[in-house]
Amino acid sequence: MTATTPTSDRDTATPGGTPALVVVAHGSRDPRALSTVRALLDRVRLLRPALPVHLGHIELNEPLLPGTLAALGGGEAVLVPLLLGRGYHVKRDI
């Protein structure tokens, strides 16, 4: 993956080589969805403070997944779909 330079050391894989965690959410017009996803990421960050944790949306909300991946600057990442089924976005976008 090629991309821009990360904004901080926390944006890339950890020094020991642990890849960044990128949670992939669909995105929603309902503001409660975004607050729920952000609360989940905050909880993960609290439990694993050394792990770089990022959010990328398929559509409708920022940050969009391509921008999130670009911000990693080529660092390794594990994408975790936060989607309810193996629909179009899981098969085509991830």
Coordinates of C-alpha atoms in Angstrom, one line a residue:
M1 CA 0.0 0.0 0.0
T2 CA 1.5 3.3 -1.0
A3 CA 0.4 6.6 0.7
T4 CA 1.3 9.8 2.3
T5 CA 3.6 10.2 5.3
P6 CA 1.8 9.5 8.6
T7 CA 1.1 12.4 10.9
S8 CA 2.6 10.8 14.0
D9 CA 4.3 7.6 15.1
R10 CA 1.0 6.4 16.5
D11 CA -0.5 6.4 13.0
T12 CA 1.7 3.4 11.8
A13 CA 2.5 0.0 13.0
T14 CA 4.1 -0.3 16.4
P15 CA 7.9 -0.4 16.7
G16 CA 7.8 -4.1 17.4
G17 CA 6.0 -4.6 14.1
T18 CA 2.5 -4.9 15.3
P19 CA 0.2 -3.8 12.4
A20 CA -2.3 -1.0 13.0
L21 CA -5.9 -2.0 13.6
V22 CA -8.3 -0.4 11.1
V23 CA -12.0 -0.8 12.0
V24 CA -14.1 -0.7 8.8
A25 CA -17.6 0.6 9.3
H26 CA -20.2 1.2 6.7
G27 CA -21.1 4.7 7.6
S28 CA -24.6 6.0 8.4
R29 CA -26.7 9.1 8.2
D30 CA -27.8 8.4 11.8
P31 CA -25.4 10.2 14.1
R32 CA -25.9 7.6 16.7
A33 CA -24.1 5.1 14.5
L34 CA -20.9 7.2 14.4
S35 CA -20.9 7.8 18.1
T36 CA -21.3 4.1 18.8
V37 CA -18.4 3.2 16.5
R38 CA -16.2 5.9 18.1
A39 CA -17.1 4.6 21.5
L40 CA -16.0 1.1 20.5
L41 CA -12.7 2.4 19.2
D42 CA -12.2 4.4 22.4
R43 CA -12.7 1.2 24.4
V44 CA -10.2 -0.7 22.3
R45 CA -7.7 2.1 22.7
L46 CA -8.2 2.0 26.4
L47 CA -7.6 -1.7 26.6
R48 CA -4.6 -1.7 24.2
P49 CA -3.0 1.7 24.5
A50 CA 0.1 0.7 22.5
L51 CA -2.0 -0.5 19.5
P52 CA -2.6 2.0 16.7
V53 CA -6.4 2.0 16.2
H54 CA -8.0 3.7 13.2
L55 CA -11.5 4.1 11.7
G56 CA -12.3 3.9 8.0
H57 CA -15.8 4.2 6.6
I58 CA -17.0 2.6 3.3
E59 CA -19.3 5.6 2.7
L60 CA -21.4 8.4 4.3
N61 CA -19.0 9.3 7.1
E62 CA -15.5 10.6 7.4
P63 CA -12.8 9.3 7.5
L64 CA -13.3 7.2 4.4
L65 CA -11.3 3.9 4.3
P66 CA -9.0 5.0 1.4
G67 CA -7.9 8.1 3.4
T68 CA -7.4 6.1 6.5
L69 CA -5.1 3.6 4.7
A70 CA -3.3 6.4 2.9
A71 CA -2.5 8.1 6.3
L72 CA -0.8 4.9 7.4
G73 CA 2.0 5.7 5.0
G74 CA 2.5 2.2 3.8
G75 CA 2.5 0.7 7.2
E76 CA 0.9 -2.7 7.7
A77 CA -2.7 -2.9 8.9
V78 CA -5.3 -5.4 9.9
L79 CA -8.7 -4.5 8.7
V80 CA -11.6 -5.6 10.9
P81 CA -15.0 -5.2 9.2
L82 CA -17.7 -3.8 11.5
L83 CA -20.4 -4.9 9.1
L84 CA -23.3 -7.1 9.8
G85 CA -23.0 -9.5 6.9
R86 CA -21.0 -10.7 3.9
G87 CA -22.8 -8.3 1.5
Y88 CA -21.5 -6.2 -1.3
H89 CA -19.1 -4.0 0.7
V90 CA -17.3 -7.0 2.3
K91 CA -16.9 -8.7 -1.0
R92 CA -16.0 -5.7 -3.2
D93 CA -14.7 -2.9 -1.0
I94 CA -12.5 -4.7 1.6

